[in-house]
Amino acid sequence: IIYVVTPTFARPHQRAELTRLSQTLLLVPSLHWILVEDSAERTAAVAELLAQSDLPYTHLNVQTPLAMKLKDSDPNWLKPRGVEQRNEALRWLREHRSPGDRGVVYFADDDNTYSVKIFQEMRYTQKVSVWPVGLVGGLRYEAPLVDNGKVIGFHTAWKTHRPFPIDMAGFAVSLSLLLTHPNARFDPDAERGFLESSLLGQLVTLRELEPRADNCTKVWVWHTRTEKPKLKQEDMLEKQGRGSNPKIFV
Amino acid sequence: IIYVVTPTFARPHQRAELTRLSQTLLLVPSLHWILVEDSAERTAAVAELLAQSDLPYTHLNVQTPLAMKLKDSDPNWLKPRGVEQRNEALRWLREHRSPGDRGVVYFADDDNTYSVKIFQEMRYTQKVSVWPVGLVGGLRYEAPLVDNGKVIGFHTAWKTHRPFPIDMAGFAVSLSLLLTHPNARFDPDAERGFLESSLLGQLVTLRELEPRADNCTKVWVWHTRTEKPKLKQEDMLEKQGRGSNPKIFV
Ligand SMILES: O=c1ccn([C@@H]2O[C@H](COP(=O)(O)OP(=O)(O)O)[C@@H](O)[C@H]2O)c(=O)[nH]1
Ligand SMILES: O=c1ccn([C@@H]2O[C@H](COP(=O)(O)OP(=O)(O)O)[C@@H](O)[C@H]2O)c(=O)[nH]1
Ligand SMILES: [Mn+2]
Ligand SMILES: [Mn+2]
């Protein structure tokens, strides 16, 4: 089983993002979606989307502490995003799964683009498997460099001193490795760019990484971001009391 | 059969966009994808993606005339986008299909978000069916207003004098209607916002529109846009002759 862990938060295009991600996941056999809302309560909108998705899922929530939360005016890299949510999923897995259970855990943000091929690659992870990620770190792609079937370094150009210069979308971890390291988690206080390393450093060494996607030569996942929709006319109509029907979910 | 017509053009995230769109279309039965590149030649990258997609498809190309083409520095609304490509698909349909063939034609840009539900809605189009589109026209959604099963107006707040204030993603046309109106096409010289009207005005009156998606109360397609990826580090490395491997497709 692939456990796909997705942090998500309310915004005008949330339902669009979750719809297209859920439809991609539908094409993947033997998958369990752990969707973790960044909110004080699980929302009805997300619950309904999950119920209609035809996917096996678990619906969790945990709110990012206010001090750590991005403001609308902040540049989006100022604070880490989705950290408490991913840790909540780890907590849930440790509570509800036992060492005998097989599986692999993948952290899939709600706005990236996933080829179904990447899920085939991660399925047979022993400890941690890795592969290239497109459109990240200011590059066409970041990727592990492979020699003789082993990772010997990384193609990266941003904070190259990161222990594991791998985007969240570029690795998967076996469930048993997470269960045998019960304290391994993402560090919410990690320096920018060091979040992935903060987990991986507790689990694995560089030499143990398992390169996938044709020895890390294929890009099957992309770090896409969706533009914030402009809602100028909506604000205008709302001031006149004629805004869009709030009963119509967008 | 649903003929999905998609204009597309080369850019860093093109393969990501086409991958996730093709995966959505895989979930729709009885569909034929007409992908039209805005380019002088059909490219190998797109041909390969189509060949691997498991979809029935037709691969076309036509280059937007230089005078009509957006420059990288232009705001994206300055010129119409995808017009020649959609017209090329109409030409192909008229050449390769005959009045007896059943089908419906939908113009699906490569960056929008589509719920599979919207394809079910358009399948039984008599002339032109219509439905709401999310995150467009500065509103949460634009939608036809329906009374007694008939379209009687529109919820819109941008250029409200448009004859058909409907986004490209908000309607589908029956194939036979297009074949019995052999000259109907999109007008590349239409004023901004009037492109959809330039086709629909030749095919249908407002009273003939067929409202779908629960009398136009459900949003099952969203006018999302993807951020241009930042490639600062790539440019830097390239200047040093150490750019990403050009043989790795992104
Ligand atoms: O306040 C926030 C901001 C983001 N996220 C989620 O955290 C993940 C990463 O955020 P984002 O995609 O904005 O980060 P980036 O694209 O910059 O890596 C995504 O799944 C978001 O939905 C969240 O839960 N709370
Ligand atoms: O020079 C261009 C720009 C855009 N497009 C395509 O035309 C459609 C509409 O373009 P875009 O999504 O940029 O328009 P908007 O989001 O502003 O409606 C998309 O399928 C694009 O891939 C194109 O073929 N050539
Ligand atoms: Mn993201
Ligand atoms: Mn678009």
Coordinates of C-alpha atoms and ligand atoms in Angstrom, one line a residue:
Chain A
I1 CA 0.0 0.0 0.0
I2 CA 1.1 3.5 -0.8
Y3 CA 0.2 6.0 1.9
V4 CA -0.1 9.4 0.2
V5 CA 0.2 12.2 2.8
T6 CA -1.2 15.5 1.6
P7 CA -1.3 18.7 3.7
T8 CA -4.0 21.1 2.4
F9 CA -5.4 24.5 3.4
A10 CA -8.5 26.5 2.5
R11 CA -8.2 29.0 -0.4
P12 CA -10.2 29.8 -3.5
H13 CA -8.6 27.1 -5.6
Q14 CA -8.4 24.3 -3.0
R15 CA -11.3 22.3 -4.4
A16 CA -9.8 22.5 -7.9
E17 CA -6.4 21.3 -6.6
L18 CA -7.8 18.4 -4.6
T19 CA -10.1 17.4 -7.4
R20 CA -7.3 17.0 -9.9
L21 CA -5.0 15.3 -7.4
S22 CA -7.7 12.9 -6.3
Q23 CA -8.4 12.0 -10.0
T24 CA -4.7 11.2 -10.5
L25 CA -4.6 9.0 -7.4
L26 CA -7.6 7.1 -8.7
L27 CA -5.3 5.7 -11.4
V28 CA -3.0 4.2 -8.8
P29 CA -3.8 0.8 -7.4
S30 CA -3.5 0.0 -3.8
L31 CA -3.3 3.5 -2.4
H32 CA -4.5 5.1 0.8
W33 CA -4.9 8.9 0.9
I34 CA -4.1 10.7 4.1
L35 CA -5.4 14.2 3.7
V36 CA -4.5 16.6 6.5
E37 CA -6.2 19.9 6.7
D38 CA -4.4 22.9 8.1
S39 CA -7.5 24.0 10.1
A40 CA -9.0 23.9 13.6
E41 CA -11.7 21.6 12.4
R42 CA -12.2 19.2 9.5
T43 CA -14.3 21.1 7.0
A44 CA -17.5 19.8 5.4
A45 CA -16.2 20.8 1.9
V46 CA -13.2 18.6 2.1
A47 CA -15.1 15.7 3.8
E48 CA -17.6 15.8 0.9
L49 CA -14.9 15.8 -1.7
L50 CA -13.2 12.8 0.0
A51 CA -16.5 10.9 0.3
Q52 CA -17.1 11.3 -3.4
S53 CA -13.5 10.5 -4.5
D54 CA -13.8 6.7 -4.7
L55 CA -10.5 6.5 -2.9
P56 CA -9.6 4.8 0.4
Y57 CA -8.8 7.7 2.7
T58 CA -8.2 9.1 6.1
H59 CA -9.3 12.7 6.9
L60 CA -7.2 14.4 9.6
N61 CA -6.6 18.0 10.6
V62 CA -4.2 20.1 12.7
Q63 CA -3.8 23.8 12.7
T64 CA -0.4 25.3 12.1
P65 CA 0.4 27.5 15.2
L66 CA -0.4 31.1 14.5
A67 CA 3.2 32.2 15.0
M68 CA 4.3 29.8 12.3
K69 CA 1.5 30.5 9.8
L70 CA 2.0 32.5 6.6
K71 CA 0.1 35.7 6.3
D72 CA -1.5 36.5 2.9
S73 CA 1.0 39.3 2.5
D74 CA 4.1 37.1 3.2
P75 CA 6.2 35.7 0.4
N76 CA 5.3 32.0 0.4
W77 CA 8.8 30.8 1.3
L78 CA 9.0 32.8 4.5
K79 CA 7.7 30.0 6.7
P80 CA 7.6 26.2 6.3
R81 CA 4.2 25.0 5.0
G82 CA 2.5 21.7 5.8
V83 CA 4.9 20.6 8.5
E84 CA 2.5 20.0 11.4
Q85 CA 0.2 18.3 8.9
R86 CA 2.8 15.8 7.7
N87 CA 3.8 15.1 11.3
E88 CA 0.2 14.4 12.2
A89 CA 0.0 11.8 9.4
L90 CA 3.1 10.2 10.9
R91 CA 1.5 10.1 14.3
W92 CA -1.6 8.5 12.8
L93 CA 0.4 5.9 11.0
R94 CA 2.3 4.9 14.1
E95 CA -1.0 4.7 16.0
H96 CA -2.9 2.7 13.4
R97 CA -0.3 0.5 11.7
S98 CA 2.1 -2.1 13.2
P99 CA 5.6 -3.3 12.3
G100 CA 4.2 -6.2 10.3
D101 CA 2.2 -4.0 8.0
R102 CA 3.8 -3.4 4.6
G103 CA 3.6 0.0 2.9
V104 CA 5.4 3.1 1.7
V105 CA 4.8 6.7 2.6
Y106 CA 4.9 9.5 0.1
F107 CA 4.4 13.2 0.9
A108 CA 2.4 14.7 -2.0
D109 CA 1.6 18.4 -1.8
D110 CA -1.8 19.3 -3.3
D111 CA -0.4 21.6 -6.0
N112 CA 2.3 19.5 -7.6
T113 CA 1.9 17.4 -10.8
Y114 CA 2.3 13.7 -10.6
S115 CA 2.7 11.2 -13.4
V116 CA 1.2 7.8 -12.4
K117 CA 4.6 6.4 -13.3
I118 CA 6.1 7.8 -10.1
F119 CA 3.8 5.7 -8.0
Q120 CA 5.0 2.5 -9.7
E121 CA 8.6 3.5 -8.9
M122 CA 8.1 4.0 -5.2
R123 CA 6.1 0.8 -4.5
Y124 CA 9.1 -1.4 -3.8
T125 CA 11.0 0.9 -1.5
Q126 CA 13.2 -0.9 1.1
K127 CA 14.2 2.1 3.1
V128 CA 14.0 5.4 1.1
S129 CA 13.7 5.7 -2.6
V130 CA 14.6 8.8 -4.5
W131 CA 14.1 10.3 -8.0
P132 CA 14.3 13.7 -9.9
V133 CA 11.7 16.5 -9.4
G134 CA 11.0 18.9 -12.2
L135 CA 10.9 22.7 -11.9
V136 CA 12.3 23.1 -8.4
G137 CA 15.3 24.8 -6.8
G138 CA 15.4 27.3 -9.7
L139 CA 16.4 24.5 -12.0
R140 CA 14.7 22.5 -14.8
Y141 CA 15.0 19.6 -12.3
E142 CA 16.9 18.6 -9.2
A143 CA 18.1 15.0 -9.2
P144 CA 20.3 12.5 -7.3
L145 CA 23.4 11.7 -9.2
V146 CA 23.8 7.9 -9.6
D147 CA 26.9 5.8 -10.2
N148 CA 26.7 2.0 -10.3
G149 CA 23.2 2.0 -8.8
K150 CA 24.2 4.2 -5.9
V151 CA 23.5 7.8 -5.1
I152 CA 26.9 9.6 -5.1
G153 CA 25.7 13.2 -5.0
F154 CA 23.0 15.6 -6.3
H155 CA 22.3 17.9 -9.2
T156 CA 21.2 21.0 -7.3
A157 CA 22.2 24.7 -7.3
W158 CA 20.3 26.1 -4.2
K159 CA 21.7 25.7 -0.7
T160 CA 23.9 22.9 -2.0
H161 CA 25.1 22.2 1.5
R162 CA 21.8 20.7 2.4
P163 CA 22.5 17.1 3.7
F164 CA 19.6 15.8 1.5
P165 CA 19.0 18.4 -1.2
I166 CA 15.8 16.6 -2.2
D167 CA 12.3 18.2 -2.5
M168 CA 9.4 16.7 -0.6
A169 CA 8.1 15.2 -3.8
G170 CA 11.4 13.5 -4.6
F171 CA 11.4 10.6 -2.1
A172 CA 9.3 7.9 -0.4
V173 CA 9.9 6.1 2.9
S174 CA 9.0 2.6 3.8
L175 CA 6.4 2.3 6.5
S176 CA 8.5 -0.1 8.5
L177 CA 11.4 2.3 8.6
L178 CA 9.1 4.9 10.1
L179 CA 7.7 2.5 12.6
T180 CA 11.1 1.3 13.8
H181 CA 12.2 5.0 14.2
P182 CA 9.2 6.2 16.3
N183 CA 10.6 9.6 16.9
A184 CA 11.5 10.6 13.4
R185 CA 9.5 13.6 12.2
F186 CA 9.8 16.8 10.3
D187 CA 11.4 19.6 12.3
P188 CA 9.1 22.7 12.2
D189 CA 12.1 24.8 13.2
A190 CA 14.4 23.6 10.5
E191 CA 16.1 26.3 8.4
R192 CA 14.5 27.0 5.1
G193 CA 15.3 24.2 2.7
F194 CA 16.3 21.8 5.4
L195 CA 12.9 20.3 6.1
E196 CA 13.3 17.1 4.1
S197 CA 16.8 16.7 5.6
S198 CA 15.4 17.0 9.1
L199 CA 13.4 13.8 8.5
L200 CA 15.7 11.9 6.2
G201 CA 18.7 12.4 8.4
Q202 CA 17.0 10.5 11.2
L203 CA 16.2 7.5 8.9
V204 CA 19.0 6.9 6.4
T205 CA 22.4 7.7 5.1
L206 CA 23.2 8.9 1.6
R207 CA 24.6 5.6 0.5
E208 CA 21.4 3.8 1.5
L209 CA 19.2 5.8 -0.8
E210 CA 17.5 3.7 -3.6
P211 CA 17.6 5.5 -6.9
R212 CA 14.5 5.0 -9.1
A213 CA 13.1 6.4 -12.3
D214 CA 15.7 4.8 -14.6
N215 CA 18.6 5.7 -12.3
C216 CA 17.2 9.1 -11.7
T217 CA 17.2 10.1 -15.4
K218 CA 13.4 10.5 -15.7
V219 CA 11.2 13.4 -14.5
W220 CA 7.8 12.0 -13.5
V221 CA 6.9 14.6 -10.8
W222 CA 6.9 18.4 -11.1
H223 CA 6.9 21.1 -8.4
T224 CA 4.2 23.1 -10.1
R225 CA 2.4 26.0 -8.3
T226 CA -1.0 27.4 -9.1
E227 CA -1.6 31.1 -9.5
K228 CA -3.7 32.8 -6.9
P229 CA -7.0 33.6 -8.7
K230 CA -7.9 37.3 -9.0
L231 CA -11.2 38.0 -7.4
K232 CA -11.5 41.8 -8.0
Q233 CA -15.0 41.6 -9.5
E234 CA -16.2 39.4 -6.6
D235 CA -15.1 41.9 -4.0
M236 CA -16.8 44.6 -6.0
L237 CA -20.1 42.7 -6.3
E238 CA -19.9 41.7 -2.6
K239 CA -19.8 45.3 -1.6
Q240 CA -23.0 45.8 -3.5
G241 CA -24.6 42.8 -1.9
R242 CA -24.7 41.0 -5.2
G243 CA -21.8 38.5 -4.8
S244 CA -21.7 35.0 -6.2
N245 CA -24.2 32.6 -4.5
P246 CA -22.4 31.3 -1.4
K247 CA -24.3 28.0 -1.7
I248 CA -22.5 27.2 -4.9
F249 CA -19.2 25.5 -3.9
V250 CA -16.2 26.5 -6.0
Chain B
I1 CA -17.7 10.5 -28.6
I2 CA -16.3 13.6 -26.9
Y3 CA -13.7 15.4 -29.0
V4 CA -11.6 17.3 -26.6
V5 CA -9.7 20.1 -28.4
T6 CA -6.6 21.4 -26.6
P7 CA -4.3 24.1 -27.9
T8 CA -0.8 23.9 -26.3
F9 CA 2.6 25.6 -26.6
A10 CA 6.1 24.9 -25.5
R11 CA 7.2 26.2 -22.1
P12 CA 9.0 24.7 -19.1
H13 CA 5.8 23.3 -17.5
Q14 CA 4.2 22.1 -20.7
R15 CA 4.9 18.4 -20.1
A16 CA 3.6 18.7 -16.5
E17 CA 0.3 20.3 -17.8
L18 CA -0.2 17.8 -20.5
T19 CA 0.6 14.9 -18.2
R20 CA -2.0 15.8 -15.6
L21 CA -4.6 16.7 -18.3
S22 CA -4.1 13.4 -20.1
Q23 CA -4.5 11.5 -16.8
T24 CA -7.8 13.2 -16.2
L25 CA -9.0 12.3 -19.7
L26 CA -8.1 8.7 -19.1
L27 CA -10.9 8.5 -16.7
V28 CA -13.5 9.6 -19.4
P29 CA -14.9 6.8 -21.6
S30 CA -15.4 7.3 -25.3
L31 CA -13.1 10.3 -25.8
H32 CA -10.8 11.5 -28.6
W33 CA -8.1 14.1 -27.8
I34 CA -7.3 16.6 -30.5
L35 CA -4.1 18.2 -29.3
V36 CA -3.0 21.2 -31.4
E37 CA 0.5 22.6 -30.9
D38 CA 1.2 26.2 -31.5
S39 CA 4.4 25.5 -33.4
A40 CA 5.8 25.3 -36.9
E41 CA 6.2 21.5 -36.6
R42 CA 4.8 18.9 -34.4
T43 CA 7.4 18.3 -31.7
A44 CA 8.8 14.9 -30.7
A45 CA 8.2 15.6 -27.0
V46 CA 4.5 16.0 -27.5
A47 CA 4.3 13.1 -29.9
E48 CA 5.9 10.8 -27.3
L49 CA 3.6 12.0 -24.6
L50 CA 0.6 11.3 -26.7
A51 CA 1.9 7.9 -27.8
Q52 CA 2.3 6.9 -24.1
S53 CA -1.0 8.4 -23.0
D54 CA -3.3 5.4 -23.7
L55 CA -5.8 7.8 -25.2
P56 CA -7.2 7.9 -28.7
Y57 CA -5.8 11.1 -30.2
T58 CA -5.0 13.3 -33.1
H59 CA -1.8 15.4 -33.1
L60 CA -2.0 18.6 -35.1
N61 CA -0.1 21.8 -35.2
V62 CA -0.4 25.4 -36.5
Q63 CA 1.7 28.3 -35.6
T64 CA 0.0 31.5 -34.4
P65 CA 1.1 34.3 -36.8
L66 CA 3.9 36.3 -35.3
A67 CA 1.9 39.5 -35.2
M68 CA -0.7 37.8 -33.0
K69 CA 1.7 36.0 -30.8
L70 CA 2.2 37.0 -27.1
K71 CA 5.7 38.1 -26.2
D72 CA 7.2 36.9 -22.9
S73 CA 7.0 40.4 -21.6
D74 CA 3.4 41.0 -22.6
P75 CA 0.6 40.6 -20.0
N76 CA -1.1 37.3 -21.0
W77 CA -4.4 38.9 -21.8
L78 CA -3.0 41.2 -24.5
K79 CA -3.6 38.9 -27.4
P80 CA -6.0 36.0 -27.8
R81 CA -4.4 32.6 -27.2
G82 CA -5.0 29.3 -28.9
V83 CA -7.4 30.7 -31.6
E84 CA -5.7 29.3 -34.7
Q85 CA -5.2 26.0 -32.9
R86 CA -8.9 25.6 -32.1
N87 CA -9.9 26.6 -35.7
E88 CA -7.4 24.0 -37.0
A89 CA -9.2 21.3 -35.0
L90 CA -12.5 22.5 -36.4
R91 CA -11.0 22.2 -39.9
W92 CA -9.8 18.7 -39.1
L93 CA -13.2 17.6 -37.8
R94 CA -15.0 18.9 -40.9
E95 CA -12.5 17.0 -43.1
H96 CA -12.6 13.7 -41.2
R97 CA -16.1 13.4 -39.9
S98 CA -19.4 13.4 -41.7
P99 CA -22.9 14.6 -40.8
G100 CA -24.0 11.1 -39.7
D101 CA -21.2 10.9 -37.1
R102 CA -22.3 11.6 -33.5
G103 CA -20.2 13.5 -31.1
V104 CA -19.7 16.6 -29.0
V105 CA -16.8 19.0 -29.1
Y106 CA -15.2 20.6 -26.0
F107 CA -12.4 23.2 -26.0
A108 CA -10.2 22.3 -23.0
D109 CA -7.2 24.5 -22.4
D110 CA -4.1 22.6 -21.1
D111 CA -3.9 24.5 -17.8
N112 CA -7.5 24.4 -16.5
T113 CA -8.8 21.9 -13.9
Y114 CA -11.5 19.4 -15.0
S115 CA -13.7 17.2 -12.8
V116 CA -14.6 14.0 -14.6
K117 CA -18.2 15.0 -13.8
I118 CA -18.2 17.8 -16.4
F119 CA -17.6 15.3 -19.2
Q120 CA -20.7 13.3 -18.2
E121 CA -22.7 16.5 -18.4
M122 CA -21.7 17.4 -21.9
R123 CA -22.2 14.0 -23.5
Y124 CA -25.8 14.4 -24.4
T125 CA -25.5 17.9 -26.0
Q126 CA -28.2 18.6 -28.7
K127 CA -26.8 21.9 -29.9
V128 CA -24.8 23.7 -27.2
S129 CA -24.7 22.9 -23.5
V130 CA -23.4 25.3 -20.9
W131 CA -22.4 25.2 -17.2
P132 CA -20.6 27.3 -14.6
V133 CA -16.8 27.8 -14.6
G134 CA -14.9 28.5 -11.4
L135 CA -12.3 31.2 -10.8
V136 CA -12.9 33.2 -13.9
G137 CA -13.9 36.8 -14.8
G138 CA -12.7 38.0 -11.4
L139 CA -15.4 36.0 -9.7
R140 CA -15.6 32.9 -7.7
Y141 CA -17.5 31.6 -10.7
E142 CA -19.3 32.7 -13.8
A143 CA -22.5 30.9 -14.6
P144 CA -25.6 31.0 -16.8
L145 CA -28.8 31.9 -14.9
V146 CA -31.5 29.3 -15.4
D147 CA -35.2 29.6 -15.0
N148 CA -37.5 26.7 -15.7
G149 CA -34.8 24.8 -17.5
K150 CA -33.9 27.7 -19.8
V151 CA -30.9 30.1 -19.7
I152 CA -32.3 33.6 -19.0
G153 CA -29.1 35.5 -18.4
F154 CA -25.6 35.2 -16.8
H155 CA -23.9 35.7 -13.5
T156 CA -20.9 37.8 -14.7
A157 CA -19.2 41.1 -13.8
W158 CA -16.7 41.6 -16.6
K159 CA -17.7 43.0 -20.0
T160 CA -21.3 42.1 -19.2
H161 CA -22.3 43.2 -22.7
R162 CA -20.7 40.1 -24.2
P163 CA -23.4 38.3 -26.2
F164 CA -22.3 35.0 -24.6
P165 CA -20.3 35.8 -21.4
I166 CA -19.1 32.2 -21.2
D167 CA -15.5 31.1 -20.8
M168 CA -14.1 28.6 -23.3
A169 CA -14.4 25.9 -20.6
G170 CA -18.1 26.6 -20.0
F171 CA -19.7 25.1 -23.1
A172 CA -19.7 22.1 -25.5
V173 CA -21.0 22.0 -29.1
S174 CA -22.5 19.1 -30.9
L175 CA -20.5 17.8 -33.8
S176 CA -23.4 17.8 -36.1
L177 CA -24.1 21.5 -35.4
L178 CA -20.5 22.3 -36.4
L179 CA -20.8 20.2 -39.5
T180 CA -24.0 21.9 -40.7
H181 CA -22.4 25.3 -40.1
P182 CA -19.2 24.7 -42.1
N183 CA -18.0 28.3 -41.8
A184 CA -18.4 28.7 -38.1
R185 CA -15.1 29.4 -36.4
F186 CA -13.4 31.5 -33.8
D187 CA -12.6 35.0 -34.9
P188 CA -8.9 35.8 -34.3
D189 CA -9.7 39.5 -34.5
A190 CA -12.5 39.4 -31.9
E191 CA -12.3 42.0 -29.1
R192 CA -10.8 40.6 -25.9
G193 CA -13.5 38.6 -24.1
F194 CA -15.5 38.1 -27.3
L195 CA -13.8 35.0 -28.7
E196 CA -16.4 32.5 -27.3
S197 CA -19.2 34.7 -28.6
S198 CA -17.6 34.9 -32.0
L199 CA -18.2 31.2 -32.4
L200 CA -21.4 30.7 -30.5
G201 CA -23.1 33.6 -32.2
Q202 CA -22.9 31.7 -35.5
L203 CA -24.4 28.5 -34.0
V204 CA -27.0 29.2 -31.5
T205 CA -29.3 31.7 -29.7
L206 CA -29.3 32.3 -26.0
R207 CA -32.7 30.6 -25.7
E208 CA -31.4 27.4 -27.3
L209 CA -28.5 26.9 -24.8
E210 CA -28.9 23.7 -22.8
P211 CA -28.1 24.2 -19.1
R212 CA -26.2 21.3 -17.4
A213 CA -24.5 20.7 -14.0
D214 CA -27.7 20.7 -12.0
N215 CA -29.2 23.7 -13.7
C216 CA -25.9 25.5 -13.6
T217 CA -25.5 25.3 -9.9
K218 CA -22.4 23.1 -9.7
V219 CA -18.8 24.1 -10.4
W220 CA -17.0 21.1 -12.0
V221 CA -14.4 23.0 -14.1
W222 CA -12.0 25.7 -12.9
H223 CA -10.1 28.3 -14.8
T224 CA -6.8 27.6 -13.0
R225 CA -3.5 29.0 -14.2
T226 CA 0.0 27.6 -13.4
E227 CA 2.8 29.9 -12.2
K228 CA 5.7 30.4 -14.5
P229 CA 8.5 28.4 -12.9
K230 CA 11.5 30.4 -11.8
L231 CA 14.7 29.2 -13.5
K232 CA 17.3 31.6 -12.0
Q233 CA 19.7 28.9 -10.9
E234 CA 19.4 27.1 -14.3
D235 CA 20.4 30.3 -16.1
M236 CA 23.3 30.7 -13.8
L237 CA 24.6 27.1 -14.2
E238 CA 24.1 27.4 -18.0
K239 CA 26.4 30.4 -18.1
Q240 CA 29.0 28.2 -16.4
G241 CA 28.4 25.4 -18.9
R242 CA 27.0 23.2 -16.1
G243 CA 23.2 23.4 -16.8
S244 CA 20.8 20.5 -16.3
N245 CA 21.3 17.6 -18.7
P246 CA 19.4 18.5 -21.9
K247 CA 18.7 14.8 -22.5
I248 CA 16.5 14.7 -19.4
F249 CA 13.0 15.8 -20.5
V250 CA 11.2 17.9 -18.0
Ligands
LIG1 O1 -0.6 27.6 5.3 C1 -0.5 26.5 4.6 C2 0.2 26.6 3.4 C3 0.4 25.4 2.7 N1 -0.1 24.2 3.1 C4 0.1 23.0 2.4 O2 1.4 22.6 2.4 C5 1.9 22.0 1.2 C6 3.1 22.9 0.7 O3 2.7 24.2 0.5 P1 3.0 25.0 -0.9 O4 2.6 24.1 -2.0 O5 2.4 26.4 -0.8 O6 4.6 25.1 -0.8 P2 5.6 25.2 -2.0 O7 4.9 25.1 -3.3 O8 6.2 26.6 -1.8 O9 6.6 24.1 -1.8 C7 0.7 22.1 0.2 O10 0.1 20.8 0.1 C8 -0.2 23.1 0.9 O11 -1.6 22.8 0.6 C9 -0.7 24.2 4.4 O12 -1.2 23.1 4.8 N2 -0.9 25.3 5.1
LIG2 O1 1.1 31.4 -27.3 C1 0.2 30.6 -26.9 C2 -0.4 30.8 -25.6 C3 -1.4 29.9 -25.1 N1 -1.7 28.8 -25.9 C4 -2.7 27.8 -25.5 O2 -4.0 28.4 -25.5 C5 -4.8 28.0 -24.4 C6 -5.2 29.3 -23.6 O3 -4.1 30.0 -23.1 P1 -3.9 30.4 -21.6 O4 -4.2 29.2 -20.7 O5 -2.6 31.0 -21.4 O6 -5.0 31.5 -21.5 P2 -5.8 32.0 -20.2 O7 -5.5 31.1 -19.0 O8 -5.4 33.4 -20.0 O9 -7.3 31.9 -20.5 C7 -4.0 27.1 -23.5 O10 -4.4 25.7 -23.8 C8 -2.5 27.4 -24.0 O11 -1.7 26.2 -23.9 C9 -1.1 28.6 -27.2 O12 -1.5 27.7 -27.9 N2 -0.2 29.6 -27.6
MN3 MN 3.6 23.6 -3.7
MN4 MN -5.5 29.1 -19.1

